[in-house]
Coordinates of C-alpha atoms and ligand atoms in Angstrom, one line a residue:
X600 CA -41.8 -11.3 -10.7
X601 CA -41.1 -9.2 -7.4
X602 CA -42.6 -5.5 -8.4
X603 CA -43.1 -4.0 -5.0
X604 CA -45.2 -0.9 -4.7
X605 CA -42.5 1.8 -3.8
X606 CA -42.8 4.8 -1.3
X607 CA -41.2 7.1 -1.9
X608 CA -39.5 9.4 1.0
X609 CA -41.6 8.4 1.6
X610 CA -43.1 -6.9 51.2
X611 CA -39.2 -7.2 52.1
X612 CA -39.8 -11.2 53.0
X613 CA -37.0 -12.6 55.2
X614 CA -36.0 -16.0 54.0
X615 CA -33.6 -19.0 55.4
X616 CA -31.0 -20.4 52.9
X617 CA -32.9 -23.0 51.0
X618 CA -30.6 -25.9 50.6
X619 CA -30.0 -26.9 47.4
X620 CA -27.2 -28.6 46.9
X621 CA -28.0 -31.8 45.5
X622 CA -26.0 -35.0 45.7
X623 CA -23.6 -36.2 42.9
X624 CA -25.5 -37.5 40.2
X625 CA -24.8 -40.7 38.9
X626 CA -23.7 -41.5 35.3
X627 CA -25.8 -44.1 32.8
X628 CA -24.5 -47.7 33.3
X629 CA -24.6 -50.6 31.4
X630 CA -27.7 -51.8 33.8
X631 CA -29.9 -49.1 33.5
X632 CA -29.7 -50.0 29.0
X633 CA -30.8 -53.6 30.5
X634 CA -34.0 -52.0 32.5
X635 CA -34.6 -49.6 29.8
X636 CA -34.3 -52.1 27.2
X637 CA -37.1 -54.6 28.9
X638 CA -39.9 -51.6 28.0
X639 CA -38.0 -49.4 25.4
X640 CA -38.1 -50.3 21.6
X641 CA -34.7 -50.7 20.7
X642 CA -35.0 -47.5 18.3
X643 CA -35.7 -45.8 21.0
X644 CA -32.1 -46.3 22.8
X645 CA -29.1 -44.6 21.2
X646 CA -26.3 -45.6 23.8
X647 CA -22.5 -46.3 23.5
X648 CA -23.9 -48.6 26.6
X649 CA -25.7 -50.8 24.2
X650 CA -24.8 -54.7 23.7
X651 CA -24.3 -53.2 19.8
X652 CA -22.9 -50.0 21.2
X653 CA -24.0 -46.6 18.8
X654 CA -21.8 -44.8 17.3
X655 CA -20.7 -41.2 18.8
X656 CA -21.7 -40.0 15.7
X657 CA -25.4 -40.4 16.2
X658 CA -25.2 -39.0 19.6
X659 CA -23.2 -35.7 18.3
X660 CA -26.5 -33.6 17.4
X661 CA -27.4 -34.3 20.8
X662 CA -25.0 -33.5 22.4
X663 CA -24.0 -30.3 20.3
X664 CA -26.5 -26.9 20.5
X665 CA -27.8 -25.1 17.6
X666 CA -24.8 -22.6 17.9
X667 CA -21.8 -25.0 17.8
X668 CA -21.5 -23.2 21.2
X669 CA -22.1 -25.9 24.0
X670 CA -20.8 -29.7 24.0
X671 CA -22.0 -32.8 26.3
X672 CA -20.9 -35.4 26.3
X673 CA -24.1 -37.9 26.8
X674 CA -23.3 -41.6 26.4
X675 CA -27.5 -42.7 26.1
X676 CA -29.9 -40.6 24.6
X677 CA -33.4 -41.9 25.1
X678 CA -36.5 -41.2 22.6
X679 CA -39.6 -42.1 24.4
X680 CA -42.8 -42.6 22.6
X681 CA -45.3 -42.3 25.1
X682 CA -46.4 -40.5 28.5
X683 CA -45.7 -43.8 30.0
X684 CA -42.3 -44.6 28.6
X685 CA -41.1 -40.9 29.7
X686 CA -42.6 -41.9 33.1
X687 CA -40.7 -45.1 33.6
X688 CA -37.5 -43.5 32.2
X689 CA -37.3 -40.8 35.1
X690 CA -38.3 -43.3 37.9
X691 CA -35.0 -45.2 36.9
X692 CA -33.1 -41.9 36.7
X693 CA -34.8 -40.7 39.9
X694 CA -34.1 -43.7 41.8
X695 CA -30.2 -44.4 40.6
X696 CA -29.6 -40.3 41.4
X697 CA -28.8 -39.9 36.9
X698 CA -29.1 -36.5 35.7
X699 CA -31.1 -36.3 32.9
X700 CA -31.5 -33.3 30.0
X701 CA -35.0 -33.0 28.4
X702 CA -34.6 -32.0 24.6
X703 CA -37.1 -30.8 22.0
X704 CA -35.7 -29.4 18.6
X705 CA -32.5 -28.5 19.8
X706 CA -32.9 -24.7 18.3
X707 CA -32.6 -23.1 21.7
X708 CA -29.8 -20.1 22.2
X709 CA -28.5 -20.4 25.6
X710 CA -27.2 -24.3 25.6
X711 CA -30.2 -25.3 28.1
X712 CA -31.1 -28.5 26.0
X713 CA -27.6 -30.1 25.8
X714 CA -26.1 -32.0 28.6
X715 CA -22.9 -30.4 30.9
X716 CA -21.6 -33.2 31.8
X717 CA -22.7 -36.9 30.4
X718 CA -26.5 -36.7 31.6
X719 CA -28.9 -38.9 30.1
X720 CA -30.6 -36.6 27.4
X721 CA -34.1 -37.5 26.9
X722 CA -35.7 -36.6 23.2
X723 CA -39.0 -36.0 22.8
X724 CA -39.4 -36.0 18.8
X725 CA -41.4 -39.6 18.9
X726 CA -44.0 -38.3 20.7
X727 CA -45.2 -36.4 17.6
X728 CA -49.0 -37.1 17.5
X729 CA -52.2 -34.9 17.6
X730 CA -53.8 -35.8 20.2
X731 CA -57.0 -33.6 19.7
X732 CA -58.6 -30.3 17.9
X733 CA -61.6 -28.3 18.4
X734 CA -62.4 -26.1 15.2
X735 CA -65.0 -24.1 17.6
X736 CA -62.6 -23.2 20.7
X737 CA -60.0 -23.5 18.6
X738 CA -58.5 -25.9 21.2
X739 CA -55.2 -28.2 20.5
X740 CA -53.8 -30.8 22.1
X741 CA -50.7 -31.8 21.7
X742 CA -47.8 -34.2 22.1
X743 CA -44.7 -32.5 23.3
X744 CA -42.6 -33.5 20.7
X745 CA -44.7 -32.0 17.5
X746 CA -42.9 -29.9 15.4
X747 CA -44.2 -26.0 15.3
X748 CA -44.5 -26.0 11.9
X749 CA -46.2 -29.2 11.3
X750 CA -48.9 -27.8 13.8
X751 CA -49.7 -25.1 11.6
X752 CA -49.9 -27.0 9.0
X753 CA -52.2 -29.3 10.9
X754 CA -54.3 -26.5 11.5
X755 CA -54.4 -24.6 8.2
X756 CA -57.1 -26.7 6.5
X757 CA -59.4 -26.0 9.7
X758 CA -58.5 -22.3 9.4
X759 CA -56.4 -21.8 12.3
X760 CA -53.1 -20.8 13.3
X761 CA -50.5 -21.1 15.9
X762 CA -50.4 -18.2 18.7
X763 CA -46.7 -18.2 17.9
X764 CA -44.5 -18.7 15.3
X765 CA -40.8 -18.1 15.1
X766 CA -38.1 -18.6 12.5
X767 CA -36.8 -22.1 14.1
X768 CA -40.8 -23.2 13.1
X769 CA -39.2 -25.7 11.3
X770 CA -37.4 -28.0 14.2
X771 CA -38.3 -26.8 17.2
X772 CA -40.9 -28.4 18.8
X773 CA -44.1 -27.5 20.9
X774 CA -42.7 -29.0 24.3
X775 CA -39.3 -26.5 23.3
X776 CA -41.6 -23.8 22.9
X777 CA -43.4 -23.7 26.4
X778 CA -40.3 -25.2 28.2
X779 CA -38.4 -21.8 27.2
X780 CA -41.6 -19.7 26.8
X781 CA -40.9 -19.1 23.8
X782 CA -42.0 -15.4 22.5
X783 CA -41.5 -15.0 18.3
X784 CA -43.1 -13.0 15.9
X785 CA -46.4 -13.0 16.9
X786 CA -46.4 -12.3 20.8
X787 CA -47.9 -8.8 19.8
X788 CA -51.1 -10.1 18.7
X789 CA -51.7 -13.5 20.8
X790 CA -49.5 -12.7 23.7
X791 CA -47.1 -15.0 25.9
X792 CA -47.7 -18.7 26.3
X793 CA -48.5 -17.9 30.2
X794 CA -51.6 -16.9 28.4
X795 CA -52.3 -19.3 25.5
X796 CA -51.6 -22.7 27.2
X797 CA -54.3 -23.7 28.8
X798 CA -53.0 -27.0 30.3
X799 CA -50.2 -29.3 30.4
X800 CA -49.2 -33.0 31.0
X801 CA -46.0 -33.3 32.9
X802 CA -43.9 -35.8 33.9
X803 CA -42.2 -35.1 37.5
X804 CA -39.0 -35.5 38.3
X805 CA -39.9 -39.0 40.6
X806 CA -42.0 -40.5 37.3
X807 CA -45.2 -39.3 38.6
X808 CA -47.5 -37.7 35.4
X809 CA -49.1 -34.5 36.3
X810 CA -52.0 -34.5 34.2
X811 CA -53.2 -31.0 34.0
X812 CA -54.7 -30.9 30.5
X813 CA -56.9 -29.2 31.0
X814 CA -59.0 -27.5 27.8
X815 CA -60.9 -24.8 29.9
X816 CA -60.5 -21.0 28.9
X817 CA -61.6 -20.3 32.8
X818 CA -60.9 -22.1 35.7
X819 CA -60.0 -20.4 39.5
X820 CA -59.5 -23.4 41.2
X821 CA -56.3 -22.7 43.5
X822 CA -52.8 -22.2 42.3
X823 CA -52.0 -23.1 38.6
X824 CA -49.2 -25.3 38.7
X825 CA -48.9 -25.8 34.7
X826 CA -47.4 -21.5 35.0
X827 CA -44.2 -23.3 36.4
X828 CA -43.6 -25.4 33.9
X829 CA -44.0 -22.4 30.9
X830 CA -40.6 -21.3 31.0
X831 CA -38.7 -23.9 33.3
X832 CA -36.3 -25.3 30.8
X833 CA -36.9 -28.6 32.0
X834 CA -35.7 -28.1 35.5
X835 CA -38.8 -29.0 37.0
X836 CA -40.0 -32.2 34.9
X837 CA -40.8 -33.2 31.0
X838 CA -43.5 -31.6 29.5
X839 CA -44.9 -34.6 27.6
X840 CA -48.3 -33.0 26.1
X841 CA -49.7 -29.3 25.7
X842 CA -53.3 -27.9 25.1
X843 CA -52.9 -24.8 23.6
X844 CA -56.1 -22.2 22.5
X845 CA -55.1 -21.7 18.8
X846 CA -56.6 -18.6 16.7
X847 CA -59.2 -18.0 13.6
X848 CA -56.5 -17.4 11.0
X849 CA -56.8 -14.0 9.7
X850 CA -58.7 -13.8 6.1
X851 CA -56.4 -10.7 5.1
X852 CA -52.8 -10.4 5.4
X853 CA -50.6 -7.8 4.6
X854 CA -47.0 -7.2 5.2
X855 CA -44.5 -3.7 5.0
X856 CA -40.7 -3.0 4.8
X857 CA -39.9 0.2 5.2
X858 CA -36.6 1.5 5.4
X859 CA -35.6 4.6 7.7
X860 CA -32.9 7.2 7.5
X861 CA -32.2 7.0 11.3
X862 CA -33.2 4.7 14.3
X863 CA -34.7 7.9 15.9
X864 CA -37.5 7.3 13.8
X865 CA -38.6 4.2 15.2
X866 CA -40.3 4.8 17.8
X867 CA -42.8 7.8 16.1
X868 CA -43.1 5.1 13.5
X869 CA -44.3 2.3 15.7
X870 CA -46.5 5.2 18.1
X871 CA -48.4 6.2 14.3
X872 CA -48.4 2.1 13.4
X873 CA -50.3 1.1 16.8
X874 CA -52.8 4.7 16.1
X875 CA -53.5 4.2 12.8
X876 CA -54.0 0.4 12.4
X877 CA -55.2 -0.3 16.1
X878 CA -56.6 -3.9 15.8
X879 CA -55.0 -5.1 12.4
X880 CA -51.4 -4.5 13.7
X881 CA -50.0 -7.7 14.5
X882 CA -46.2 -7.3 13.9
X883 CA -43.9 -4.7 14.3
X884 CA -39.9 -6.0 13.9
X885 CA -36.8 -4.3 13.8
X886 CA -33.1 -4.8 12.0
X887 CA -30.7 -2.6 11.7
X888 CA -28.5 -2.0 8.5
X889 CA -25.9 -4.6 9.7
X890 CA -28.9 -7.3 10.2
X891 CA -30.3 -6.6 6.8
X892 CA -27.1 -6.9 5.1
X893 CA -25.9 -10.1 6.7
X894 CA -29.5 -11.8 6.0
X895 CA -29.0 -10.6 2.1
X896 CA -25.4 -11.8 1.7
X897 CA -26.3 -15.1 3.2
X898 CA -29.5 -15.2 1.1
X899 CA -32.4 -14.9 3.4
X900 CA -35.4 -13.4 2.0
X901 CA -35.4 -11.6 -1.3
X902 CA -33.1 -8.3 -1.4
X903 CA -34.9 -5.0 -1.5
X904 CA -33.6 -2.8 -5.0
X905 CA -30.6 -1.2 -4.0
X906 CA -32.0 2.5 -4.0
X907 CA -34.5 1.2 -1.9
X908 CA -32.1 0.3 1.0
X909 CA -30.1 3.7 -0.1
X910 CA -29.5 5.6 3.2
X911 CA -31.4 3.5 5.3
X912 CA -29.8 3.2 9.0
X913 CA -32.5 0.3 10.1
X914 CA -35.3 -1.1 8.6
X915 CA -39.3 -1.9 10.0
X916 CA -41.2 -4.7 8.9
X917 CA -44.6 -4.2 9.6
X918 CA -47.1 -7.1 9.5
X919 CA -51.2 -6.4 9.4
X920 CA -54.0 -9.2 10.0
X921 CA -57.8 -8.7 10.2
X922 CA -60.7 -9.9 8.6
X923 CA -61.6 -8.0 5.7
X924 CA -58.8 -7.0 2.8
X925 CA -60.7 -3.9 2.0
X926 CA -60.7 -2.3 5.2
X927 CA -57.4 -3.5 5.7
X928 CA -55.5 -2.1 2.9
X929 CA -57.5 1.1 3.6
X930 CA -56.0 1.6 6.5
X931 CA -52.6 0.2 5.5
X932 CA -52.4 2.6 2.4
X933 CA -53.8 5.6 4.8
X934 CA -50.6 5.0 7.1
X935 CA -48.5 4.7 4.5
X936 CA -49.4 7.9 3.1
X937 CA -49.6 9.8 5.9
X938 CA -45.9 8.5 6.1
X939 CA -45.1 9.8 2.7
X940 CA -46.6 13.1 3.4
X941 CA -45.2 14.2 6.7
X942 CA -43.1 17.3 6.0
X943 CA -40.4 15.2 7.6
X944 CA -40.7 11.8 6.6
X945 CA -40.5 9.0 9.1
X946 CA -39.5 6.8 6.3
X947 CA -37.2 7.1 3.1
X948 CA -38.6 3.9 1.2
X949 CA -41.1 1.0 1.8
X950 CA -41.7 -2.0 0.1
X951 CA -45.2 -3.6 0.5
X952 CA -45.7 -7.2 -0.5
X953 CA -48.4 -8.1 -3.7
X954 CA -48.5 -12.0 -3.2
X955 CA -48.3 -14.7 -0.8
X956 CA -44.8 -15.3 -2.1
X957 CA -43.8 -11.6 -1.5
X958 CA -45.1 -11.9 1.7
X959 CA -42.8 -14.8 2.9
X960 CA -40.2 -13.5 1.1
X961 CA -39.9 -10.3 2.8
X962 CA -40.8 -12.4 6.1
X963 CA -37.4 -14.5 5.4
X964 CA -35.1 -11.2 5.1
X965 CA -36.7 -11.0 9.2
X966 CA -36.9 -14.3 9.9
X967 CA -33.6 -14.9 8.2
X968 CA -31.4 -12.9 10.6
X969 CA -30.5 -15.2 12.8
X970 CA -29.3 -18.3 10.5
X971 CA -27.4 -15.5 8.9
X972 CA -25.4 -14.5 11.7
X973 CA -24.4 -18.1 12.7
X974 CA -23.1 -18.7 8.5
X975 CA -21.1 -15.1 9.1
X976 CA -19.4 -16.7 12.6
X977 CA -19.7 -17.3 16.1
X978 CA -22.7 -15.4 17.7
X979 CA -22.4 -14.3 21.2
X980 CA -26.3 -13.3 21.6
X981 CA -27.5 -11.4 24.2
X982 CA -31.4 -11.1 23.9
X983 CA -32.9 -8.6 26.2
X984 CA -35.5 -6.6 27.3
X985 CA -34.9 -2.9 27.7
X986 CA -36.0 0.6 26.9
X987 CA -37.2 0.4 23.1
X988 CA -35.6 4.5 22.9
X989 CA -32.2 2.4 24.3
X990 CA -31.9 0.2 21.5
X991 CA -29.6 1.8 19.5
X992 CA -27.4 3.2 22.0
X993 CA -27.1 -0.6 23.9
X994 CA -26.2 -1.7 20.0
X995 CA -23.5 1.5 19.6
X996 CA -22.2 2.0 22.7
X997 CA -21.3 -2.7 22.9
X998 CA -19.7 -2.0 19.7
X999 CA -17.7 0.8 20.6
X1000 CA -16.7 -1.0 24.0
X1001 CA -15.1 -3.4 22.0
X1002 CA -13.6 -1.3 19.7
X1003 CA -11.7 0.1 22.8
X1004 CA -10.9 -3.0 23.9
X1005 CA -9.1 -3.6 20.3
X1006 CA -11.7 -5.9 19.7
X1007 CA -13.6 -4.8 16.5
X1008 CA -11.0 -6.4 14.1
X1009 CA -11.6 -9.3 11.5
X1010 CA -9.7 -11.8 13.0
X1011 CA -11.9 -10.8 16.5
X1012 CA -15.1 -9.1 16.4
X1013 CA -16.8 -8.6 12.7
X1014 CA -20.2 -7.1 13.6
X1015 CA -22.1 -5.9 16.4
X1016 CA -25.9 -5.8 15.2
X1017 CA -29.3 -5.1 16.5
X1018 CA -32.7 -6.3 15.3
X1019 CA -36.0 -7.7 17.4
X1020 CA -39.2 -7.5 18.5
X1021 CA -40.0 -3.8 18.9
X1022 CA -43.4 -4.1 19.7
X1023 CA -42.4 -6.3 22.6
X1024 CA -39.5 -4.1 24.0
X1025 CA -37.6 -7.4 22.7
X1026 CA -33.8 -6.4 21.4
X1027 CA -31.3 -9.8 20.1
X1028 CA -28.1 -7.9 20.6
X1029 CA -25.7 -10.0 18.8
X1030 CA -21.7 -9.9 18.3
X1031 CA -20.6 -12.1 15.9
X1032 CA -17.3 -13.1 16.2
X1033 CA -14.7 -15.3 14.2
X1034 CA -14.0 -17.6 17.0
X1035 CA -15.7 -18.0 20.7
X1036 CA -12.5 -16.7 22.6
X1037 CA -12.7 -16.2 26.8
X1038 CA -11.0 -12.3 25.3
X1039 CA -14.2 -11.7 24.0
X1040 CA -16.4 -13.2 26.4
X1041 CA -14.5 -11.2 29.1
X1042 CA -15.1 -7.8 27.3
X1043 CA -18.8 -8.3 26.9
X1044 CA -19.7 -10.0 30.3
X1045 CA -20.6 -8.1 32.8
X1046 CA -20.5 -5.2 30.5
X1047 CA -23.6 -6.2 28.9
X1048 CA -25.7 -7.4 32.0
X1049 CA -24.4 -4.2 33.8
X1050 CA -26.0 -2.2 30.8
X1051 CA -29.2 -3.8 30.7
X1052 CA -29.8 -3.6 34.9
X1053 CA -28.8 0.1 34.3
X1054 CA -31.9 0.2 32.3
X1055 CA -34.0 -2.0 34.6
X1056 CA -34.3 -4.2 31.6
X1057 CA -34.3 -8.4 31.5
X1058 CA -31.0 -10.0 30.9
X1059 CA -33.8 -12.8 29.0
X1060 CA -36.1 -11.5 27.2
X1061 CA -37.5 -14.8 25.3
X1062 CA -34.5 -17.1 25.2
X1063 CA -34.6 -18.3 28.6
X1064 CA -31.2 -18.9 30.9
X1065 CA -30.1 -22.3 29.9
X1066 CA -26.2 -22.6 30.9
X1067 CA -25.6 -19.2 29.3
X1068 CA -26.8 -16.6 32.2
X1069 CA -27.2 -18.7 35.5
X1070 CA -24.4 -16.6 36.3
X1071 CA -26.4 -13.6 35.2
X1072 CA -30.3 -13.9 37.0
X1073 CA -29.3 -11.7 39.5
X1074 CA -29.1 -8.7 37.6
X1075 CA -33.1 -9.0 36.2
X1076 CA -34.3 -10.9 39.3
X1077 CA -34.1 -10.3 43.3
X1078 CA -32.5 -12.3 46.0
X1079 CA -35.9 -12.8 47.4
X1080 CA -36.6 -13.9 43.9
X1081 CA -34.4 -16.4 43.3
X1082 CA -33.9 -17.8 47.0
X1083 CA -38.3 -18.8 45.6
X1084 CA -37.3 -20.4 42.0
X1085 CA -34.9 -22.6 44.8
X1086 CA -37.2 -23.4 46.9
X1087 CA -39.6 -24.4 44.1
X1088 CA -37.1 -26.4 42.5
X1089 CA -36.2 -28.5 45.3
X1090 CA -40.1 -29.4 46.1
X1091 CA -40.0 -30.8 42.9
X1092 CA -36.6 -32.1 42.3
X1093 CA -35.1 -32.8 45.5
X1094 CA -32.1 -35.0 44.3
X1095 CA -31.7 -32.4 41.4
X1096 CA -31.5 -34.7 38.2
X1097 CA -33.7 -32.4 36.3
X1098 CA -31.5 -30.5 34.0
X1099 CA -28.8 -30.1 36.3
X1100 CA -26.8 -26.5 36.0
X1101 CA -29.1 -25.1 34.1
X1102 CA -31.2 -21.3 34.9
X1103 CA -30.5 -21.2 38.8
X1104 CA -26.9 -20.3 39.9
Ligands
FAD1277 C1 -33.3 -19.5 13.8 C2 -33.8 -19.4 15.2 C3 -34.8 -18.5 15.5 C4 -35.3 -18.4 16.8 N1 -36.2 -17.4 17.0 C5 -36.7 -17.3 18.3 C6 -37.7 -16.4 18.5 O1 -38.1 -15.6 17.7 N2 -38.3 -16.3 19.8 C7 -37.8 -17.2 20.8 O2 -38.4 -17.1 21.9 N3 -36.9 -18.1 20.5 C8 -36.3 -18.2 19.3 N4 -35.3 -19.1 19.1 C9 -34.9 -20.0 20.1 C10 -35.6 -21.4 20.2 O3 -36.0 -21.8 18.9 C11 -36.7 -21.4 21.1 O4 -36.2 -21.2 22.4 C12 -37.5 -22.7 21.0 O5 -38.7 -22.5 21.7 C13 -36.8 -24.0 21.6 O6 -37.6 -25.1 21.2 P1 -36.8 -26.5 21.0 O7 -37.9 -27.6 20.8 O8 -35.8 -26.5 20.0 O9 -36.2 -26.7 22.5 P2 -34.7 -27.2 22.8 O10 -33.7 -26.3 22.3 O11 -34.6 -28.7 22.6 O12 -34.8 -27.0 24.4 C14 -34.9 -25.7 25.0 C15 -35.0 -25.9 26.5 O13 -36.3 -26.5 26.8 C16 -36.1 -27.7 27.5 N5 -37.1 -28.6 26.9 C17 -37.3 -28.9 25.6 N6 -38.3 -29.7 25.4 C18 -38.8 -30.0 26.7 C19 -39.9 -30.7 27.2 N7 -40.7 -31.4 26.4 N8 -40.1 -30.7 28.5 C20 -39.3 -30.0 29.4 N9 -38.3 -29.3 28.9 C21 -38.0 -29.3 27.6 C22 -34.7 -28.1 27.2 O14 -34.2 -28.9 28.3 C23 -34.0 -26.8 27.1 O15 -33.7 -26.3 28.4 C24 -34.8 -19.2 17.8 C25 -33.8 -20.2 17.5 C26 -33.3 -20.3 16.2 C27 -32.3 -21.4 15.9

């Protein structure tokens, strides 16, 4: 039974033009099913091209995002099942000009992994194997096309765990992850993936494998070419393995949600969390009253009692790890009394988990969020970086935009909600609508980019730019900037077939 232990009240560089207008690309063709058929299991060509052509219908969840939000319209999706496959696929693409879409789990939130047009979509969920682990540096490598979750799983009986983790663990794959750079619930503790991959194996965009990894901690020998790859949403080639430095899973795990009167207190809150608990902190996430109650109508997580949500404006989940329970719950149950004993309580309620089961529970009201949203109706998600003392007034002052623009109405907007990753400055703004209409998409862009460059904040926090906010760069990143990503994106992909239209403009 759930019986949670309650609180109560608780240098200016001048640059030419870098040409990057590529050529037209070319579309699949009967031929190129012939030449990929001759080294290609036949299970691993799905193709309306075929001599038995497939069905559309087994090309549809490749050629449909997460969302329901972005369409291609692929003919040929290819499933690889080696370095070498991947390799001879892309020298055929490179040579006959085809554009082609690299595509992990699918899970991504800004349409980068499904094709614009009818590119040839290239899936790496075959090349699923181990390749190798250290249980002393804690080193794993990887094929691309693992699943997240059946990594940590992998690594639990050694006593490890991911550096990340985020609540699409369950599709999305390692390749996804450090195409997009992906940030998640654990970025506070283990940092970015710029930090944690250690090495990469990349196929370029002329078939040429880039073997980079590599499973050293150190090494300062010139530039480090695998950075451009953590976070190019496969515009610069296929990431077809990763070695990644895993860490010592934590012996003692603890996990908090506390529910506030007002979003004011947040940020005393998380200054107190990161003084008292130092080391063991290693999550501090934020939903707001909207979030919470979306996630518990659409059955995410287990629902906190009712006077325990009483009053609450936005909630905290706070997460612990360390080494030793004892020491850990002391200092745990020292914040959280020191909480309930401030003359002017941070916190009306908390709910602190008793069991593994409790744990993930309370995890899944978080984690939750975001499947919620897409059963309540069509998100429009904006994750950004900016200000954490702007959160709320990013989350009001959208919603109160729209409601000027007639907008907030049932049949239009339903929600405007808030929640992220506090401790990274992270916030997934999110509208959720009852249809994608070019009304609202007109209300909210530029509106929202403007807001977030008026706070010097990222227009991508963790989501990356995919088709969604090509149009958008320019308001997190410089000319100077982004005349660079196109020069460094026509080195590598001169005839542009590497996920064409997607992060530059
Ligand atoms: C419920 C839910 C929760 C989420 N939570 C988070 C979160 O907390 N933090 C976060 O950062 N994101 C989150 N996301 C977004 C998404 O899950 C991540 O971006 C994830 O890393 C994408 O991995 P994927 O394998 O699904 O990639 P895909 O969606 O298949 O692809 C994403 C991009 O990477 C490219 N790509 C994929 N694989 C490769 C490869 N092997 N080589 C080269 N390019 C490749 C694609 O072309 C595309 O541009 C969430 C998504 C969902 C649905």
């Amino acid at each position: 039974m759930f019986v949670p232990r309650r609180l109560v009240r608780a240098a200016t560089l001048s640059l030419r033009r870098a040409h990057t207008s590529a050529p037209a690309l070319n579309s699949v063709n009967a031929e190129d099913i012939a030449h990929f058929s001759k080294f290609l299991t036949p299970t691993s060509i799905i193709s309306t091209l075929s001599p038995q052509p497939s069905p559309s219908s087994e090309l549809a969840p490749f050629n449909n995002d997460w969302m329901n939000k972005y369409h291609g319209q692929s003919t040929t999706v290819i499933r690889p099942r080696s370095t070498q496959e991947v390799s001879e696929v892309v020298k055929r693409c490179n040579e006959r000009g085809i554009g082609i879409v690299p595509q992990g789990g699918n899970t991504g939130l800004v349409g980068g992994g499904v094709p614009i047009k009818d590119e040839l979509v290239l899936s790496l969920g075959n090349m699923n194997k181990v390749r190798s682990f250290d249980p002393v540096s804690g080193i794993l490598v990887a094929d691309a096309g693992c699943v997240l979750e059946s990594l940590s799983e992998y690594l639990a009986p050694h006593n490890h765990i991911m550096p990340l983790d985020l609540g699409a663990k369950g599709s999305c794959q390692i390749g996804g992850n450090v195409s997009t750079n992906a940030g998640g619930l654990r970025l506070l503790r283990y940092g970015s993936l710029h930090g944690s991959v250690l090495g990469l194996e990349v196929v370029l965009p002329d078939g040429t494998v880039l073997d980079q990894l590599s499973t050293l901690r150190k090494d300062n020998t010139g530039y480090d070419l695998k950075q451009l790859f953590i976070g190019a949403e496969g515009t610069l080639g296929i990431v077809t393995g990763v070695s990644i430095l895993t860490a010592p899973a934590p012996q003692s795990v603890n996990n908090v949600v506390l529910a506030l009167p007002k979003f004011d207190n947040v940020l005393p809150l998380f200054t107190k969390a990161k003084r008292q608990l130092s080391e063991i902190l290693s999550a501090f996430e934020f939903f707001d009253r909207t979030a919470y109650d979306l996630a518990v109508k659409h059955g995410q997580g287990r629902a906190l009692n009712e006077d325990e949500t009483e009053g609450a404006e936005c909630f905290v989940l706070l997460e612990t790890s360390g080494g030793n329970k004892d020491h850990d719950d002391e200092k745990l149950n020292g914040l959280l009394e020191n909480l309930m004993e401030s003359d002017e309580p941070l916190i009306n309620t908390g709910v602190i988990s008793q069991t593994p089961a409790q744990f993930s529970s309370l995890w899944a009201i978080r984690e939750g969020i975001t499947e919620a949203v897409s059963k309540e109706g069509k998100a429009y998600k904006y994750d950004i970086s900016i200000p954490l003392a702007e959160f709320k007034h990013v989350v009001d002052t959208t919603r109160e935009h729209l409601r000027s623009k007639g907008l907030m109405r049932d049949d239009a907007v339903k929600h405007v909600i808030g929640y992220g990753h506090v401790g990274d400055g992270n916030l997934h703004l999110n509208i959720v609508a009852t249809n994608y209409t070019p009304e609202i998409e007109a209300a909210l862009e530029p509106f929202v980019y403007e807001l977030v460059a008026k706070y010097k904040g990222s227009v991508s926090a963790e989501h990356g730019v995919g088709v969604m906010k090509t149009h958008a760069l320019h308001y997190s990143k410089s000319d100077t900037s982004i005349e660079w990503m196109k020069r460094i994106k026509q080195i590598f992909d001169p005839k542009g077939i590497m996920n064409p239209g997607k992060v530059l403009p």
